XYZ file of C-alpha atoms in Angstrom:
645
model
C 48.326 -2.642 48.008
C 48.062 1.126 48.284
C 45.084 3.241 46.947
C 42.729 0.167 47.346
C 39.593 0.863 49.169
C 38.903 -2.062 51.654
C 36.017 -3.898 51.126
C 34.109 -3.865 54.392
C 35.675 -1.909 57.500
C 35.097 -2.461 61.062
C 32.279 -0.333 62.718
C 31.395 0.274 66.471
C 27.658 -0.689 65.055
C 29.007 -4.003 64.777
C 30.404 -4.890 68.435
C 28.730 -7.286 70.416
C 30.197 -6.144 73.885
C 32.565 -9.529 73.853
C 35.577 -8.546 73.901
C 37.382 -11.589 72.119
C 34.024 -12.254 70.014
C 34.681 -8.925 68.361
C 38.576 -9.204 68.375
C 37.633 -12.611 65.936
C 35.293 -10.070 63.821
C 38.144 -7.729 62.936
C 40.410 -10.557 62.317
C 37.635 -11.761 59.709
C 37.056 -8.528 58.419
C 40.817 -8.186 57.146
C 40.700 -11.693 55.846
C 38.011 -10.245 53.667
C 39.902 -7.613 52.492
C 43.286 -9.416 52.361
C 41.026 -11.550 49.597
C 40.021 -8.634 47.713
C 43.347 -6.966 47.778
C 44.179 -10.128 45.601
C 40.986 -9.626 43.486
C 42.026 -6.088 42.784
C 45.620 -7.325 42.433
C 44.473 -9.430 38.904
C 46.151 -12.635 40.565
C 43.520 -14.826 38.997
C 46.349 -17.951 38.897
C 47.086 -17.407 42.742
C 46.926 -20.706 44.782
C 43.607 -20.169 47.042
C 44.282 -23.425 49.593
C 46.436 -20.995 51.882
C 43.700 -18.365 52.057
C 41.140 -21.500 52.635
C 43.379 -22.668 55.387
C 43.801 -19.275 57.331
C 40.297 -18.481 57.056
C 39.690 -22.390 58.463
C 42.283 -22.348 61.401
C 40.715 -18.609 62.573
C 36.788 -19.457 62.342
C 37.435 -22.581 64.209
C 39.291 -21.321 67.171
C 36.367 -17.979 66.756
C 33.303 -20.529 67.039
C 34.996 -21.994 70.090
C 35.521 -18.589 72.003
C 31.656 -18.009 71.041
C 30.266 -21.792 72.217
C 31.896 -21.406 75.579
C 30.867 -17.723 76.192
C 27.127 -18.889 75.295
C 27.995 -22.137 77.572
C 29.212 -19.854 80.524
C 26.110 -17.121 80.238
C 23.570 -20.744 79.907
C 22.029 -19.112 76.728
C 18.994 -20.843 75.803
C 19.352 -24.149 74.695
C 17.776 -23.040 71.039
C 19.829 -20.853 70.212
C 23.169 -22.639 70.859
C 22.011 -25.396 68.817
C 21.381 -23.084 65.835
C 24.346 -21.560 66.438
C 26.345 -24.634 66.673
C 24.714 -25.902 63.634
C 25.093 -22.460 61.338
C 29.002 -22.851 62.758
C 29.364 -26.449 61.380
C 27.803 -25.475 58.258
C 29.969 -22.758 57.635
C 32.678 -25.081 58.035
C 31.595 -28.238 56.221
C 30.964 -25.647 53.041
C 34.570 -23.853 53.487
C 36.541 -27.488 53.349
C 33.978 -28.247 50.132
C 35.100 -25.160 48.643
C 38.895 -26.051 49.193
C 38.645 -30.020 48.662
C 36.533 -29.137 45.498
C 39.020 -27.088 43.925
C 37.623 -23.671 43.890
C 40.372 -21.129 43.250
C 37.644 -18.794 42.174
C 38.715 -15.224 44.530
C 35.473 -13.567 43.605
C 33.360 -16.858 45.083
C 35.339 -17.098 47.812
C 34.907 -13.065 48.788
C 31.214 -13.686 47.956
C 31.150 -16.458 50.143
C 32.347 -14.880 53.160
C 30.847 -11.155 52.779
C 27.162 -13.446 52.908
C 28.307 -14.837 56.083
C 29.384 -11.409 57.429
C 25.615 -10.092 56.592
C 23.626 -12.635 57.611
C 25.877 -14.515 60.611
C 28.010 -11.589 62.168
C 25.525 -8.381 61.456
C 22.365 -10.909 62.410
C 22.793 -13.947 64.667
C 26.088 -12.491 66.326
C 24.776 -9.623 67.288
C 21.438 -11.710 68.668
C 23.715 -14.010 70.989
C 25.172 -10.523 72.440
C 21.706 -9.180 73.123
C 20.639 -12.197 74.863
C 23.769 -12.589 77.042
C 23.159 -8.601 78.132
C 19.362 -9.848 78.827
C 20.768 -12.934 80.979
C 23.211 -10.673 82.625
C 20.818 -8.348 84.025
C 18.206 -10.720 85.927
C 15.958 -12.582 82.701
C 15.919 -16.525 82.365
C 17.579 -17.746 79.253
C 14.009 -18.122 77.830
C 13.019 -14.613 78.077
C 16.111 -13.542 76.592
C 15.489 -15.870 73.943
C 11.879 -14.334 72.981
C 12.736 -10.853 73.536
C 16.185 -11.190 71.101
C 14.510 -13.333 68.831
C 11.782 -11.125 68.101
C 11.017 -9.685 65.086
C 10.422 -10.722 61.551
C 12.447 -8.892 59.408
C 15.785 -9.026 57.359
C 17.581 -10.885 59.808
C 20.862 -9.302 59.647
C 19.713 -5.777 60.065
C 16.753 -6.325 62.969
C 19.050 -8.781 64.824
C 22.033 -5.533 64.458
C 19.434 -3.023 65.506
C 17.984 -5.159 68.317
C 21.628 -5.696 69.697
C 22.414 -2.286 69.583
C 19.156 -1.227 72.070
C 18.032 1.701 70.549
C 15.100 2.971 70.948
C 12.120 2.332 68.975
C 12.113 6.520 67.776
C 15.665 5.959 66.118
C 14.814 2.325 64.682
C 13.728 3.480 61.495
C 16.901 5.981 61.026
C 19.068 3.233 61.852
C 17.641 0.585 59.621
C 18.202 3.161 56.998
C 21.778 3.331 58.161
C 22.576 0.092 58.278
C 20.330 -1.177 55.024
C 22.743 1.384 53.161
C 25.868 -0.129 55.190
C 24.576 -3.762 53.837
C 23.516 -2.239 50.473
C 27.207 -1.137 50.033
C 28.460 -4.115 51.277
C 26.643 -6.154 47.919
C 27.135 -3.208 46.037
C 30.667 -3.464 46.764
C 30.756 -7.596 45.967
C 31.884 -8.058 41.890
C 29.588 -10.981 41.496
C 26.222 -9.924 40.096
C 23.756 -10.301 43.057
C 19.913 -9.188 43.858
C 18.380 -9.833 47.086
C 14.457 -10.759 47.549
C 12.258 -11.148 50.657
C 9.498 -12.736 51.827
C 7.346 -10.863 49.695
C 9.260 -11.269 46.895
C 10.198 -7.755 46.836
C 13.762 -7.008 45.037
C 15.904 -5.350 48.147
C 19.673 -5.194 46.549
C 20.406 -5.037 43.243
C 23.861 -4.171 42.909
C 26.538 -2.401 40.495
C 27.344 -5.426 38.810
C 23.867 -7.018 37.859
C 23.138 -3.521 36.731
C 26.195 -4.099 34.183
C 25.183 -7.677 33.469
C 21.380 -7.113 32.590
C 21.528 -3.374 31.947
C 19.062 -2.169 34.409
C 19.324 0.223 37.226
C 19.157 -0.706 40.865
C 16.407 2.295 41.232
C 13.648 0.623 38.726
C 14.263 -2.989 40.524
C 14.620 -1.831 44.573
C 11.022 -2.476 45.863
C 9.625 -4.420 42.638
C 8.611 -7.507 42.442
C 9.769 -7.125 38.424
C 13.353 -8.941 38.707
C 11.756 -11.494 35.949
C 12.207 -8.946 33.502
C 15.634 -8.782 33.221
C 15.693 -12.254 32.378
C 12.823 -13.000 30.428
C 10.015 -11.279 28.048
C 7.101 -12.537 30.208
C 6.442 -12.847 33.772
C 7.858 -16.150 35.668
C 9.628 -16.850 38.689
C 13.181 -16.819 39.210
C 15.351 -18.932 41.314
C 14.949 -16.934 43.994
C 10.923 -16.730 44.138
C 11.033 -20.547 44.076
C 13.070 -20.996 46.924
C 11.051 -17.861 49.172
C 7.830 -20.077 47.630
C 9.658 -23.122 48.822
C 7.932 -25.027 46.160
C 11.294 -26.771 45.222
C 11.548 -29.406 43.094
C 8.249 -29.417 41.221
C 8.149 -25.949 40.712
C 12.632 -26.122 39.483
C 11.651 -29.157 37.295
C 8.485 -27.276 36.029
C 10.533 -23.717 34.988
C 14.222 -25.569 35.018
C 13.841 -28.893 33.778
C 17.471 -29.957 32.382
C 19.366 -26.995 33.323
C 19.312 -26.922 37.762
C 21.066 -28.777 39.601
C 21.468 -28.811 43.560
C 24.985 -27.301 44.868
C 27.274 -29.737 46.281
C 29.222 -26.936 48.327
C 25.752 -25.613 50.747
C 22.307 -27.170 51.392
C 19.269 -25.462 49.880
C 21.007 -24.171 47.574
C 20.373 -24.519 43.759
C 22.294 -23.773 40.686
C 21.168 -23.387 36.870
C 23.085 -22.530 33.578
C 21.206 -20.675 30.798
C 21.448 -18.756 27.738
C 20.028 -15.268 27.010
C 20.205 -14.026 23.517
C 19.049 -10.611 24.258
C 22.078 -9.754 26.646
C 25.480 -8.436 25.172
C 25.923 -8.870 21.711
C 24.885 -11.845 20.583
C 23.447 -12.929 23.826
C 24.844 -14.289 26.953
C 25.693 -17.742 29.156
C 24.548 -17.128 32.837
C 25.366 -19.403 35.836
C 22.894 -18.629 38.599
C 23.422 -19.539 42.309
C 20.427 -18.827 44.632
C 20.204 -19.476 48.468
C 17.908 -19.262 51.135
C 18.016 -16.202 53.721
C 16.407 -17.867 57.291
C 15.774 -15.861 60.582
C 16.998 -17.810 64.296
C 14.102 -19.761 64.059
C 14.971 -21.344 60.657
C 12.146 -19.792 58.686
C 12.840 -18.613 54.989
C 12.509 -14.602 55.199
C 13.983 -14.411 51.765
C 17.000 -15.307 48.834
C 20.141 -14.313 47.250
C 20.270 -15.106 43.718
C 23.990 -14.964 41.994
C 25.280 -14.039 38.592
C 27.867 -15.106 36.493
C 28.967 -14.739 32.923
C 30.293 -18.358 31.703
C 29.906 -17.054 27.870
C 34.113 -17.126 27.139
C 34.113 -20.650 28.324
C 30.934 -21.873 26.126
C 32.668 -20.314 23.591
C 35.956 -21.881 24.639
C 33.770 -25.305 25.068
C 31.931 -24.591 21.322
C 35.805 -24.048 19.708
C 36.623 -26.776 21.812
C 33.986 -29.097 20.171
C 34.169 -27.712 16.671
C 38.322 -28.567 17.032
C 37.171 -31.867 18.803
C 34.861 -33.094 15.825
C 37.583 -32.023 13.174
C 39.873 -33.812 15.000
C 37.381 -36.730 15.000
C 37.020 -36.871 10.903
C 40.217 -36.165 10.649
C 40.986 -39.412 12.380
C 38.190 -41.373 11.100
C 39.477 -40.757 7.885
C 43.215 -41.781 9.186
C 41.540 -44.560 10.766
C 39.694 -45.877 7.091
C 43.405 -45.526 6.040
C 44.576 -47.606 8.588
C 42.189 -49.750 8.528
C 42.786 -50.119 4.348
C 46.352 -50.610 4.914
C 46.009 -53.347 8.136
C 43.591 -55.440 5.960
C 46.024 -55.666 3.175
C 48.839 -56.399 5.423
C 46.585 -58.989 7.523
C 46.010 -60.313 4.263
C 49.407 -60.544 3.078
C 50.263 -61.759 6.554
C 47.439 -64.312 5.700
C 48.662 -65.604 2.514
C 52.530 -66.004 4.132
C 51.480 -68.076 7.266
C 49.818 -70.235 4.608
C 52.565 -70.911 2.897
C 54.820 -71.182 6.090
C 52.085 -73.449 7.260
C 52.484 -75.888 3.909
C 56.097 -75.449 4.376
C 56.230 -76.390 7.276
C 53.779 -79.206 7.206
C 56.154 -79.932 4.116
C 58.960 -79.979 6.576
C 57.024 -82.130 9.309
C 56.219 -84.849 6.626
C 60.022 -85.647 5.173
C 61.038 -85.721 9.199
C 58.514 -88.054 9.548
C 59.401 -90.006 6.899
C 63.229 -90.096 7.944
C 62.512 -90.840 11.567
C 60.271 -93.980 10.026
C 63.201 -94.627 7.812
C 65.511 -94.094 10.402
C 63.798 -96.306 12.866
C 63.115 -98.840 9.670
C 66.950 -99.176 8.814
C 67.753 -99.848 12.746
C 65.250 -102.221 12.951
C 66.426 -104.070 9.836
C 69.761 -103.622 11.013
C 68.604 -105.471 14.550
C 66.552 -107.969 13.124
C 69.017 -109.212 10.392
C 71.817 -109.411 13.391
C 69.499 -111.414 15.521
C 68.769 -113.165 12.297
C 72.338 -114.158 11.840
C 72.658 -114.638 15.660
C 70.129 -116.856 15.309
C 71.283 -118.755 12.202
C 74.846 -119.207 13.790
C 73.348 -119.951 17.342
C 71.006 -122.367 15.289
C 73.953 -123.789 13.680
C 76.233 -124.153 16.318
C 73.699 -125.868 18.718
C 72.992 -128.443 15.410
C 76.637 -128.966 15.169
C 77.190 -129.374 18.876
C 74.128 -131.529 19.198
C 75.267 -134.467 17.687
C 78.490 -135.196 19.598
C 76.409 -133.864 22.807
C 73.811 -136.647 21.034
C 76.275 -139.493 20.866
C 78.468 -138.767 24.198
C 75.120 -138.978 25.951
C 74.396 -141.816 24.245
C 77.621 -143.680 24.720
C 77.720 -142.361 29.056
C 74.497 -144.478 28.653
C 75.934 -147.740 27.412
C 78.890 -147.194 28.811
C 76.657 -147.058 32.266
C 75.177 -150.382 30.836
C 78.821 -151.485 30.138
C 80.088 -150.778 33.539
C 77.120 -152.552 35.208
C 77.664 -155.890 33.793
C 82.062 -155.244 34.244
C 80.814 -154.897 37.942
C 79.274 -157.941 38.068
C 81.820 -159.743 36.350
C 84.618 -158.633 39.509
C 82.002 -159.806 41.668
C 82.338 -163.401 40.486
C 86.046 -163.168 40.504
C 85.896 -161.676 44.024
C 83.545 -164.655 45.306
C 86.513 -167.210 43.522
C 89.372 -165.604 44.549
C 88.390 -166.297 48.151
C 87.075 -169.957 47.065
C 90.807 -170.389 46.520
C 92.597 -168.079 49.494
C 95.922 -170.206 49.630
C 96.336 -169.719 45.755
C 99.451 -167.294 44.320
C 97.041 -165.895 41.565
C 94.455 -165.350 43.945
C 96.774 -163.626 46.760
C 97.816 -161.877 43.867
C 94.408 -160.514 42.897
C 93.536 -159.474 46.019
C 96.510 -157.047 46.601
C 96.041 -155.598 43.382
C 92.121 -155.311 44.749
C 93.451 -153.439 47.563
C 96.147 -151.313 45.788
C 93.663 -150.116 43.317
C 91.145 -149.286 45.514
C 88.457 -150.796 43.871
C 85.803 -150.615 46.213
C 85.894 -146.853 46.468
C 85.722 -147.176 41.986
C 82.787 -149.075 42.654
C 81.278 -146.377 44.643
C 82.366 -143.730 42.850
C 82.472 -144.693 38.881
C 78.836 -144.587 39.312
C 78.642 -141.075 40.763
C 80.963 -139.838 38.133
C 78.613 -141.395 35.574
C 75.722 -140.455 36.523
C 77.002 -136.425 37.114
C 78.423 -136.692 33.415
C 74.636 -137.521 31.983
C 73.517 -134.602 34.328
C 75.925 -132.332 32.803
C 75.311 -133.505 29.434
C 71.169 -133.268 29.674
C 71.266 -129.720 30.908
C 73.829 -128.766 27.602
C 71.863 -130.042 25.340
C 68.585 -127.701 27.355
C 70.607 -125.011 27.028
C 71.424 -125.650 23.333
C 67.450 -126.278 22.922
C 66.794 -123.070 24.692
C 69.063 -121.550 22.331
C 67.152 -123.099 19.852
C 63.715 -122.170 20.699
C 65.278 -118.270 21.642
C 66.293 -117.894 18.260
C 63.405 -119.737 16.459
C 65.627 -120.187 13.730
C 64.096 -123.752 12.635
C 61.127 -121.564 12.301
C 58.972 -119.583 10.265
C 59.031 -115.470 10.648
C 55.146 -115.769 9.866
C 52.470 -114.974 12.927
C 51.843 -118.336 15.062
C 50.354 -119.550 18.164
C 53.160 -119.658 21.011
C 53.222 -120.275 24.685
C 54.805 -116.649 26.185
C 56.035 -118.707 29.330
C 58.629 -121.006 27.349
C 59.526 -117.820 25.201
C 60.287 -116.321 28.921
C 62.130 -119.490 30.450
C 64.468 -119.840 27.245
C 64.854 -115.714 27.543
C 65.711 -116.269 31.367
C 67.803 -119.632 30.574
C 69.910 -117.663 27.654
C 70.217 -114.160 29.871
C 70.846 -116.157 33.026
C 75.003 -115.399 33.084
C 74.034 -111.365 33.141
C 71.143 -112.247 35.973
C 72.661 -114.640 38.340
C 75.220 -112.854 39.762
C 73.379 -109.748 40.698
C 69.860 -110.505 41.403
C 67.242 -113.345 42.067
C 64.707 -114.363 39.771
C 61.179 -114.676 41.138
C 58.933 -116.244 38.865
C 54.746 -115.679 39.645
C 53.312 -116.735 36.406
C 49.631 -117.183 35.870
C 47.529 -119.089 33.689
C 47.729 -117.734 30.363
C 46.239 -119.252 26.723
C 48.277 -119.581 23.549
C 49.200 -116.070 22.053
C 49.675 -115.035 17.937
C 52.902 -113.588 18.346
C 56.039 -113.598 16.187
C 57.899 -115.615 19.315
C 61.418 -114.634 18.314
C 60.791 -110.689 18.855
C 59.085 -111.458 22.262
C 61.768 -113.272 23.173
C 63.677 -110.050 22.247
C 61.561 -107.697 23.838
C 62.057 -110.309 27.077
C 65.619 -110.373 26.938
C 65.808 -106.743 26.514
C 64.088 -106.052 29.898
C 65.552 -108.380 31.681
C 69.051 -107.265 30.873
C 68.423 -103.744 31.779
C 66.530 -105.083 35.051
C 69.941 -106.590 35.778
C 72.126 -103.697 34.900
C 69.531 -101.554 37.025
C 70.910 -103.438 40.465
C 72.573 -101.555 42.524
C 76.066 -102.613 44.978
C 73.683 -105.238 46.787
C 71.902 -107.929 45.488
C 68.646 -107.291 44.130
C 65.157 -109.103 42.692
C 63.604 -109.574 39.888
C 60.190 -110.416 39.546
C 58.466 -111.726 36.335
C 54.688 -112.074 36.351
C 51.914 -112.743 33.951
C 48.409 -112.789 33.637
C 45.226 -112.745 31.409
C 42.315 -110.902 31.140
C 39.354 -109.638 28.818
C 40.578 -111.206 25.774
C 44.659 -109.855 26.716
C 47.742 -111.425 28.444
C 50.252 -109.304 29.854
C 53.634 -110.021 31.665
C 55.715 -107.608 34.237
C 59.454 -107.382 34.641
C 59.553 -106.103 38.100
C 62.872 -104.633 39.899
C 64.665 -103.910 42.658
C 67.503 -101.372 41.039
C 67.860 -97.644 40.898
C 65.088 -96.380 39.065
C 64.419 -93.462 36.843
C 63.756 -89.559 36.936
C 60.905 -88.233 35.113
C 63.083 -86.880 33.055
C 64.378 -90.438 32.057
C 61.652 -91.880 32.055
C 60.110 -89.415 29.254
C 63.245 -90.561 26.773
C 63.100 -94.349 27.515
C 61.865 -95.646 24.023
C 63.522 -92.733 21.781
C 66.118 -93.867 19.382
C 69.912 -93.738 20.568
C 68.716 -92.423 24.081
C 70.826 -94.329 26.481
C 72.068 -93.771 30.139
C 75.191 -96.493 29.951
C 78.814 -95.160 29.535
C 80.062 -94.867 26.369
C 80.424 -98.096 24.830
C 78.007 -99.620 26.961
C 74.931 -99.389 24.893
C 73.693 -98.304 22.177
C 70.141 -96.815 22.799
C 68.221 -98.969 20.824
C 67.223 -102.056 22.765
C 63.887 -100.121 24.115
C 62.792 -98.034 21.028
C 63.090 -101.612 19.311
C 60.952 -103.307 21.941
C 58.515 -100.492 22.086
C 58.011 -100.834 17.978
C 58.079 -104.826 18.469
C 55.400 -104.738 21.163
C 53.615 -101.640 19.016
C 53.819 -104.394 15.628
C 51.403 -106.717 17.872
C 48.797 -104.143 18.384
C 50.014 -103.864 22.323
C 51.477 -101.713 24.849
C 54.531 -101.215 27.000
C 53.953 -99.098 30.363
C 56.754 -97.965 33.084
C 56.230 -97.377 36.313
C 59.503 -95.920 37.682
C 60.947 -93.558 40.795
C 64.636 -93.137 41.845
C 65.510 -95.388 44.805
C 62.364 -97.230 44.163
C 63.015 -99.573 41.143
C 60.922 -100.078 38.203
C 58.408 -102.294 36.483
C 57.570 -102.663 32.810
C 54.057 -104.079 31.756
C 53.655 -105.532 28.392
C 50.091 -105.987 27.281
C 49.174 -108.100 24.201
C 46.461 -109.147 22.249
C 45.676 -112.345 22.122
C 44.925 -112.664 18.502
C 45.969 -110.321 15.754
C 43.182 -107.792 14.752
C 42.381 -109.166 10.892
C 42.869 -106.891 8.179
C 40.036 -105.418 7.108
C 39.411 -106.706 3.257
C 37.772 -104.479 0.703
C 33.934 -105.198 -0.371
């Protein structure tokens, strides 16, 4: 930008005799003014991470070229390591700057026109003085002492001892070059003073003057720099950190307002108000540092000013804005909170009556299924009723022809017996008499009729007949005792192992071609039952066991047993068994897995509510491919009633 005046321009004063050591100072010198170009510019919003970067990438590859010049002269050993460490420093606090966000130009030119004082003007200039020492016949140690020498600002003693002059000029040029540095923090925007070790104000420049409205000429060479700041004498940053009484003596005059600075060590910041600056008074953000010589010592400090007052203000609008905006929703929030509770309340009273409704709901579905399951088991019970009546009936019919065939295959046995005897005795004459025409007679007709195979076999035919006739009328018993017809519908003591045979007897046509029947029974006491539903609940399982069998021919096993005051019996099989799925659905109503026509779905719901009537239970154990077994599990007497005091 034309008709800007640079902010620090190269000077032969500065040249340390290295060629590319110097080359790096220039190259850092228009970096400087490159940054204030952009100050001057007004380009507050301009993105600093380039500038960060450049100024990165060139003091890198500059601290290399000066490490292996010191490396190749064998500078003392002290030295390098300060200078190694001041180099790492300066880096560590230029990628803080960057990775912390600081797009502050005016901290950033601060930043680096300190370094240029008290690094290029100072410990730069020392290195060179030593290496022209080494170069002309001292040991790195002597160069060491004689460059080091000196206790005075550090920048301008280390520039005057590299330059060599002799002692008669030193006091011109310290004059010189204290009015080069002077104009170099005269020349920096941010309000800065400078102390040393005696705590005597050295720089006070243009801007601090503007800040606390006092003139460079009544500070320079006081030890009054408290008075800008306060009415009565007290230390500033600064004096603390020359006194190096640090923490007691920050917490003592700072307490709540200092903090330590996160971008450099040693370094302390504080934020404070001062009502006697500006109109109205003033927010000041304060950055002091320590100044060191080679040897690390504190020789004096750089304290920093800035105005923060537009952003307290900003902060205070901020606040005011933020705590309207707080009542204003707080009062929202009351309204809101007005509004939910009605609604929740509303909400309230409607799930309430949704809840009645549909516990209303739940009730009559209860009551149907009940009815529903009541009507199918009347339904059941009044067809096994008149199965049993007409099974009852047509076994009475049938037993008293069954009664009197028997009867008459026995006399008739009787009859044959003594008819036998009686062709005996007319066998033994017949051949008393062998020339006789009756008897020759007789005894062809013996031999035409075979009788001696009738003999044989009139008794076999007899005796298969009574057979036949003794297992009708067990089957017609069975059918009998299945149907307990001749019987009583009230609770009564029953054997469960004749309820099973007559079950097995009257099921055995569905059984007996597709499975074999393996009875294990155990020793079990008289049950209160209601026999005829058992013998339901038996028949049930056992046809479904049967339907269950697979192409091959399968088993079924039917056990019992007894135990703490129970009996149970197992149906046990061989077949197909059942999913999970299936076996979840087993005992509801009208749930069947037969074809169409094949069944109806009620057989097990109306075991389930049998065995349920006699205060038992019905459990299934079931897989696919692995068959299935139902336990029954009964009381053996009927819980009693309990009757009312």
């Amino acid at each position: 930008m034309s008709g800007v005046i640079e902010a620090f321009v190269w000077s032969e004063h500065m040249a340390t005799g290295i060629p590319e050591v110097d080359e790096d100072h220039r190259g850092l010198i228009q970096i400087v003014n490159e940054i204030g170009r952009l100050q001057c510019g007004g380009e507050g919003g301009v993105d600093l991470r380039a500038e960060y970067d450049h100024l990165k990438l060139h003091a890198v590859a500059h601290f290399q070229r000066e490490e292996k010049a010191m490396a190749h002269q064998r500078v003392d050993p002290r030295h390098v390591e300060t200078h190694r460490r001041l180099h790492c420093d300066f880096i560590g606090q230029l990628e803080a700057m960057r990775d912390g966000g600081k797009q502050d130009i005016t901290v950033l030119q601060h930043f680096i026109m300190r370094w240029l004082i008290y690094h290029t003007l100072g410990v730069d200039l020392v290195m060179a003085r030593q290496i022209e020492f080494i170069q002309s016949g001292m040991s790195p140690a002597e160069a060491y002492d004689k460059a080091g020498g000196g206790n005075g600002d550090p920048a301008t003693d280390g520039l005057l001892k590299a330059l060599g002059l002799e002692r008669e000029r030193a006091d011109e040029v310290r004059r010189d070059m204290q009015q080069r540095l002077g104009q170099i923090i005269d020349g920096d925007p941010v309000p800065t003073f400078v102390i040393d070790a005696e705590h005597r104000v050295t720089h006070w420049n243009r801007a601090c003057e503007l800040v606390t409205g006092i003139k460079a000429a009544d500070m320079v060479g006081t030890r009054n720099q408290w008075r800008a700041f306060y009415a009565s004498e007290r230390p500033v940053m600064a004096d603390l950190i020359v006194n190096g009484a640090l923490e007691e003596k920050f917490e003592q005059f700072y307490r709540g307002i200092y903090r330590r600075s996160k971008l450099a060590q040693d370094v302390y910041e504080a934020e404070n108000f001062f009502p006697h600056f500006g109109d109205g008074g003033c927010w000041l953000f304060f950055t002091a540092a320590p100044v060191r010589d080679l040897a690390g010592n504190i020789v004096g400090a750089i304290e920093t000013l800035q105005d923060v007052t537009d952003r307290h203000k900003a902060e205070d609008a901020l606040r005011r804005h933020q705590e309207d905006l707080e009542r204003t929703i707080a009062e929202r929030t009351a309204e809101l909170a007005d509004a939910n509770r009605r609604m929740a309340e509303d909400i309230a009273m409607r799930e309430r009556a949704e809840a009645e409704l549909l516990r209303r709901y739940a009730e009559v579905t209860r009551l149907n299924i009940e009815l529903s399951q009541a009507k199918e088991q009347l339904t059941q019970s009044e067809k096994m009723a008149s199965i049993g009546q007409l099974a009852a009936g047509v076994a009475h019919e049938i037993n008293n022809p069954i009664g009197y065939v028997h009867s008459n295959i026995g006399s008739l046995e009787s009859f044959l017996a003594d008819l036998f005897r009686i062709l005996d005795a007319y066998e033994a004459l017949a051949q008393a008499v062998p020339d006789n025409e009756r008897a020759l007679a007789a005894k062809a007709l013996r031999s035409e009729l075979d009788l001696d195979f009738l003999k044989e076999d009139i008794p076999a035919l007899l005796k298969e007949s009574k057979e036949g006739i003794t297992r009708v009328k067990k089957i017609v018993q069975d059918l009998k005792d299945f149907s307990h017809v001749d019987s009583s519908q009230e609770w009564q003591w029953a054997n469960l192992h004749h309820g099973l045979d007559s079950t097995l007897n009257i099921v055995n046509n569905e059984i007996k071609y597709k499975a074999d029947v393996i009875k294990e029974y155990g020793v079990l006491p008289e049950v209160e039952c209601l026999p005829s539903q058992l013998n339901q609940v038996f028949m049930n399982l056992l046809v479904n066991a049967a339907h269950a069998m697979g192409a091959e021919r399968g088993r079924i096993t039917v056990r019992t047993g007894a135990a703490d005051g129970k009996v149970w019996v197992e149906i046990v099989d061989t077949g197909c068994g059942m999913s999970p799925e299936v076996r979840q659905r087993i005992f509801d109503p009208f749930f069947t897995t037969k074809p169409i026509g094949k069944g109806t779905g009620l057989g097990l719901s109306l075991s389930y509510g049998i065995v349920q009537k006699h205060h038992g239970t019905i459990d299934v154990d079931s897989e696919p491919g692995r068959g299935s077994t139902f336990r029954i599990t009964l009381p053996v007497e009927q819980p009693k009633p309990e009757t009312a005091p």
